[in-house]
XYZ file of C-alpha atoms in Angstrom:
399
model
C 27.967 21.034 -86.375
C 29.926 22.072 -83.614
C 31.804 24.694 -85.476
C 28.951 26.018 -87.111
C 27.171 26.540 -83.979
C 30.310 28.533 -82.668
C 30.453 30.663 -85.931
C 26.808 31.145 -85.288
C 27.444 32.506 -81.881
C 29.857 34.989 -83.019
C 27.702 35.989 -85.998
C 24.610 36.926 -83.662
C 26.528 38.247 -80.729
C 25.189 41.837 -79.931
C 21.991 41.263 -82.301
C 20.103 38.602 -81.014
C 19.343 38.969 -77.184
C 21.172 36.961 -74.755
C 18.241 35.687 -72.637
C 18.602 35.041 -68.995
C 18.707 31.885 -67.145
C 16.522 32.173 -63.927
C 15.837 29.902 -60.940
C 12.324 29.326 -59.999
C 11.676 28.544 -56.235
C 8.223 27.472 -56.755
C 8.929 24.937 -59.408
C 11.870 23.445 -57.660
C 9.530 22.727 -54.483
C 7.008 21.258 -56.936
C 9.250 18.756 -58.832
C 11.770 17.783 -56.024
C 14.778 19.218 -57.966
C 16.553 22.636 -58.623
C 14.571 24.454 -61.727
C 16.087 27.029 -63.903
C 14.245 28.782 -66.761
C 15.855 29.718 -70.120
C 13.832 32.741 -71.190
C 13.438 32.503 -74.906
C 10.247 34.100 -74.470
C 11.970 37.225 -73.752
C 13.817 37.150 -77.160
C 13.220 39.549 -80.037
C 10.129 38.744 -81.839
C 8.992 36.641 -78.980
C 10.698 33.356 -79.981
C 14.147 31.678 -80.198
C 13.395 31.439 -84.110
C 15.350 34.611 -84.687
C 18.476 32.747 -84.086
C 18.386 30.573 -86.541
C 16.823 32.998 -88.812
C 19.337 35.868 -88.569
C 22.366 33.128 -88.743
C 20.982 31.701 -91.991
C 20.068 35.150 -93.828
C 23.173 36.906 -92.696
C 25.091 33.777 -94.020
C 23.821 34.318 -97.555
C 25.733 35.433 -100.333
C 25.640 39.227 -101.533
C 23.768 38.068 -104.869
C 21.215 35.918 -102.519
C 20.455 38.881 -100.117
C 19.791 41.330 -103.309
C 17.275 38.953 -104.542
C 15.666 38.286 -101.275
C 14.308 35.675 -99.318
C 11.217 33.362 -99.159
C 10.182 31.302 -95.901
C 6.555 29.506 -94.941
C 5.256 29.727 -91.873
C 2.104 30.702 -89.912
C 3.971 31.682 -86.681
C 7.253 32.441 -85.192
C 9.510 31.416 -88.042
C 7.814 33.833 -90.204
C 8.205 36.629 -87.768
C 12.065 35.492 -87.090
C 12.599 35.552 -90.948
C 10.956 38.845 -91.194
C 12.928 40.682 -88.423
C 16.196 39.294 -89.460
C 15.673 40.317 -93.147
C 14.755 43.581 -92.378
C 17.800 44.098 -89.839
C 19.842 43.015 -92.419
C 18.225 44.870 -95.707
C 17.094 42.063 -97.340
C 13.500 41.823 -98.955
C 11.542 38.918 -97.299
C 8.202 37.289 -98.671
C 6.545 34.939 -96.257
C 3.864 32.535 -97.463
C 0.986 31.680 -95.125
C -1.870 29.730 -95.005
C -5.057 30.950 -95.797
C -6.415 30.487 -92.144
C -3.500 32.381 -90.409
C -4.925 34.300 -87.418
C -5.032 38.196 -88.102
C -2.623 38.698 -85.158
C 0.122 36.523 -86.640
C 0.258 37.852 -90.193
C -0.241 41.643 -88.965
C 2.913 41.019 -86.784
C 4.874 39.345 -89.562
C 4.177 42.544 -91.830
C 5.049 44.712 -88.835
C 8.622 43.289 -89.024
C 8.918 44.252 -92.699
C 7.891 41.113 -94.669
C 5.299 40.729 -97.668
C 2.763 38.326 -96.905
C 1.300 36.084 -99.667
C -1.504 33.630 -98.415
C -1.754 30.026 -100.055
C -3.402 26.896 -98.873
C -5.425 25.529 -96.197
C -2.413 24.358 -94.022
C 1.343 24.497 -93.410
C 2.083 21.836 -95.636
C 0.644 23.414 -98.670
C 2.072 26.930 -98.039
C 5.458 25.053 -97.618
C 5.310 23.372 -100.925
C 4.197 26.617 -102.606
C 6.784 28.551 -101.013
C 9.541 26.075 -102.146
C 8.179 26.453 -105.744
C 7.951 30.177 -105.604
C 11.413 30.665 -104.420
C 12.728 28.022 -106.967
C 10.969 29.468 -109.904
C 12.448 33.282 -109.057
C 15.815 32.172 -107.911
C 15.015 33.516 -104.238
C 16.656 31.936 -101.274
C 14.445 29.748 -99.162
C 14.609 29.895 -95.326
C 13.758 26.559 -94.281
C 12.065 26.711 -90.402
C 14.407 23.488 -89.215
C 15.701 21.280 -91.762
C 19.095 23.705 -92.578
C 22.204 23.334 -90.979
C 22.667 26.920 -90.656
C 19.080 27.223 -88.894
C 20.076 24.386 -86.554
C 23.422 26.054 -85.556
C 21.759 29.295 -84.658
C 19.626 27.625 -82.510
C 22.183 25.665 -80.851
C 23.473 29.084 -79.603
C 21.058 28.454 -76.828
C 23.041 25.423 -75.465
C 26.290 27.259 -75.687
C 24.777 29.913 -73.434
C 23.118 27.559 -70.930
C 26.604 26.000 -70.354
C 28.313 29.349 -69.761
C 25.545 30.594 -67.519
C 25.018 27.254 -65.453
C 27.867 24.991 -66.116
C 26.639 22.578 -63.193
C 23.280 21.805 -64.974
C 22.635 18.120 -65.048
C 19.734 18.175 -67.344
C 18.227 20.491 -70.186
C 14.590 20.166 -71.506
C 13.801 21.593 -74.803
C 10.281 21.449 -76.874
C 10.434 19.464 -80.123
C 8.541 20.160 -83.184
C 10.408 19.698 -86.383
C 13.569 19.160 -84.296
C 15.751 22.470 -85.000
C 15.739 23.756 -81.416
C 16.441 20.634 -79.944
C 18.923 19.224 -82.392
C 20.995 22.471 -82.125
C 20.870 22.640 -78.238
C 21.826 19.015 -78.091
C 24.736 19.146 -80.532
C 26.327 22.278 -78.913
C 26.007 20.949 -75.244
C 26.964 17.228 -75.943
C 29.968 18.303 -77.863
C 31.188 20.142 -74.479
C 29.842 18.083 -71.767
C 28.657 14.330 -72.985
C 27.342 13.515 -69.633
C 24.696 16.316 -69.761
C 21.034 14.585 -70.235
C 18.907 16.241 -73.017
C 15.304 15.666 -73.075
C 12.678 16.593 -75.577
C 8.924 17.350 -75.209
C 6.368 17.035 -77.913
C 2.706 17.615 -77.415
C 0.883 14.394 -76.875
C -1.294 15.314 -79.612
C 1.360 15.691 -82.266
C 4.177 13.504 -81.511
C 6.155 12.856 -84.575
C 9.523 12.411 -83.064
C 8.438 9.815 -80.637
C 6.785 7.664 -83.294
C 9.843 8.526 -85.501
C 12.398 6.945 -83.002
C 9.889 4.006 -82.308
C 10.348 3.331 -85.805
C 14.179 4.374 -86.551
C 13.152 6.692 -89.197
C 11.294 10.013 -89.562
C 7.596 9.159 -90.161
C 4.530 11.453 -90.632
C 1.589 11.538 -88.411
C -1.780 12.898 -88.160
C -1.787 15.134 -85.376
C -4.814 16.645 -83.580
C -5.383 20.285 -82.406
C -3.167 21.089 -79.547
C -2.593 24.204 -77.361
C 1.202 23.924 -78.250
C 0.295 24.738 -82.052
C 4.042 25.989 -82.377
C 4.970 22.424 -82.310
C 2.355 20.734 -84.034
C 4.576 19.343 -86.947
C 3.551 16.333 -88.868
C 7.273 14.885 -89.661
C 10.360 15.688 -87.967
C 12.994 16.846 -90.391
C 15.825 14.329 -91.793
C 18.533 16.388 -90.545
C 17.215 16.961 -87.171
C 16.230 13.316 -86.580
C 19.704 12.238 -87.488
C 20.999 14.758 -84.496
C 18.202 13.719 -82.314
C 19.293 10.118 -82.687
C 22.704 10.866 -82.035
C 22.682 13.394 -78.945
C 19.253 13.539 -77.245
C 18.704 10.877 -74.437
C 14.798 10.857 -74.635
C 11.876 12.367 -75.829
C 8.724 12.460 -73.977
C 5.174 13.912 -74.497
C 2.901 16.218 -72.416
C -1.186 16.225 -72.515
C -3.323 19.400 -73.249
C -4.418 19.686 -69.496
C -0.903 19.836 -68.499
C 0.421 22.526 -70.956
C -2.607 24.588 -69.947
C -1.775 24.224 -66.217
C 1.988 25.051 -67.025
C 1.194 28.226 -68.868
C -1.044 29.274 -65.858
C 1.543 28.491 -63.653
C 4.335 30.389 -65.451
C 2.145 33.277 -65.583
C 0.934 33.529 -62.134
C 4.219 32.264 -60.340
C 6.897 33.899 -62.726
C 4.784 36.584 -64.263
C 6.106 35.239 -67.698
C 3.816 34.931 -70.740
C 4.701 31.683 -72.333
C 2.780 30.037 -75.293
C 2.007 26.293 -75.446
C 4.965 25.236 -77.436
C 7.389 26.729 -74.982
C 5.327 25.404 -71.808
C 5.479 21.779 -72.682
C 8.750 21.407 -70.988
C 7.152 22.349 -67.716
C 4.116 20.374 -68.479
C 6.302 17.321 -68.750
C 7.690 17.690 -65.651
C 4.043 18.255 -63.971
C 3.441 14.910 -65.401
C 6.323 13.193 -63.683
C 7.893 12.433 -67.208
C 11.587 13.430 -66.225
C 14.135 10.752 -64.412
C 14.181 10.668 -60.917
C 17.982 11.199 -60.836
C 17.675 14.787 -61.998
C 19.017 17.108 -59.902
C 19.530 20.640 -61.509
C 17.385 21.141 -64.818
C 17.216 24.008 -67.187
C 13.781 24.265 -68.850
C 13.749 26.016 -72.181
C 10.889 28.353 -72.818
C 10.854 28.617 -76.432
C 8.331 31.386 -77.072
C 5.927 33.746 -75.499
C 3.449 34.378 -78.556
C 0.200 33.201 -77.493
C -3.233 34.962 -78.993
C -5.041 36.604 -76.561
C -8.307 34.442 -77.376
C -6.113 31.396 -76.780
C -4.955 32.649 -73.537
C -8.360 33.043 -72.059
C -9.239 29.775 -72.970
C -6.083 28.203 -71.549
C -6.305 30.158 -68.538
C -9.792 28.667 -68.057
C -8.788 25.324 -68.593
C -5.698 25.475 -66.344
C -8.033 26.926 -63.533
C -10.279 23.963 -63.947
C -7.597 21.333 -64.180
C -6.132 22.772 -60.937
C -9.334 22.571 -59.139
C -9.631 26.342 -58.688
C -12.990 26.646 -60.745
C -15.974 24.510 -59.760
C -19.105 24.173 -61.456
C -22.336 23.156 -59.714
C -26.008 23.299 -60.019
C -28.746 23.138 -57.146
C -32.620 23.737 -56.987
C -33.773 26.288 -54.348
C -37.345 27.734 -53.455
C -38.293 30.981 -55.578
C -38.924 33.100 -52.512
C -37.429 36.063 -51.452
C -33.884 35.476 -49.382
C -33.340 32.246 -50.400
C -30.590 33.021 -53.131
C -29.414 35.469 -50.686
C -28.930 32.878 -47.979
C -26.938 30.791 -50.458
C -24.454 33.161 -51.617
C -23.922 34.251 -48.007
C -23.232 30.811 -47.230
C -20.772 30.465 -50.139
C -19.169 33.977 -49.243
C -18.787 32.557 -45.562
C -16.754 29.556 -47.290
C -14.247 32.185 -48.676
C -15.186 31.108 -52.332
C -15.883 33.629 -55.094
C -19.082 33.653 -57.141
C -18.128 34.135 -60.791
C -21.274 33.269 -62.640
C -25.131 32.338 -61.740
C -27.563 31.417 -63.955
C -31.478 31.106 -63.074
C -33.585 28.627 -64.706
C -37.340 28.829 -63.929
C -38.747 26.721 -66.888
C -36.621 23.714 -66.357
C -38.891 20.828 -66.875
C -37.771 18.786 -63.589
C -37.890 21.480 -61.224
C -41.115 22.343 -59.231
C -43.295 25.212 -60.009
C -42.431 27.165 -56.761
C -38.476 26.575 -57.127
C -35.742 27.596 -59.754
C -32.792 25.706 -60.846
C -29.422 27.622 -60.390
C -26.118 26.865 -62.205
C -22.896 28.498 -60.341
C -19.513 28.924 -60.972
C -17.230 29.391 -58.189
C -13.494 30.220 -57.901
C -11.695 28.430 -55.051
C -8.458 27.595 -53.569
C -8.129 24.198 -55.075
C -9.343 20.878 -54.500
C -9.475 20.696 -51.027
C -11.387 23.808 -50.522
C -13.773 22.625 -53.082
C -14.480 19.606 -51.077
C -15.058 21.531 -48.072
C -17.441 23.853 -49.980
C -19.580 21.072 -51.356
C -19.443 19.324 -47.928
C -20.809 22.449 -46.335
C -23.522 22.971 -48.974
C -24.796 19.447 -48.637
C -24.983 19.889 -44.839
C -27.156 22.631 -45.029
C -29.595 20.834 -47.173
C -28.642 21.773 -50.735
C -28.832 18.991 -53.339
C -25.795 19.493 -55.716
C -25.242 18.176 -59.182
C -21.559 18.771 -59.918
C -20.888 19.889 -63.665
């Protein structure tokens, strides 16, 4: 694999973006060790996937290129294959599940691919794509279970070693395993002492379960913000490399992933999708070894739907204690609501939403029930606000 990765680095040089590795003083203070970020969210198409896709498609024979390629994906792999194929003048056909979000298939078409919808999920689209390619003599481009795809992703590891040779830890998202197996193969071949840690979404932890059982196994995952790594089964090739080169694989919860996305957006002005933010989320949960001194976190992509981003931001604010919801009952007379809002304003809180309920059964006829959503600085600030409201005679129901 080492030679394949070096060949891939030569092949993609000048074509794929060499993304920066930047420090984060905010996250360094938060975690207690030096934090650096590998920004694959700034990669072409917004994801690391173009590395493996370009390496694979460019390595095909002249005859295979002339016939075209097929891939199955509802996200970043689709766009990576479409982009790489267009650049190389190769026709690409992407099979997507029928429930693929509009923004994703529009982006894939925008990179030059033809899109066919099939199946209710990725597995059905994947199986159809394999058969479609076989029946028509077209080259199939796997999302992770392929040596050339893995090697392409491994070029990230070479760049990290060149840019930050004294890093002691690299933290990488894990889905099907192509990214981490490539990076781990690259860095461990050059520096066996470096620690490589994988992170899965807790709602879909196929790699962790596979490592427990000693073989790739399929898991029934649930919905997750990190949908880009919600893979039911890690690959056979990737699993073998993970067992050989990766030191540990941990998971991260949904709340932490949301907080990580919010933290990166606010503090570093970086748009990172859930699958990329899991690395930061794991550190927020204290999942990294205490011996960590200088860690590189791979932010694997930045393709997050606007509607998803809105939900994630709200969830992140809630989990950080920066949004509080409460209810109270006040007299239905002029000036009462103004008095409450003035008190809240004096406490430096921002009122986001107020709902009046005059018809509530449990509320006296001369009163109204208020539901209020406030934006605050954090948990300590919210406690001060609640204390002040209670001291001023308001009976509160926290929601």
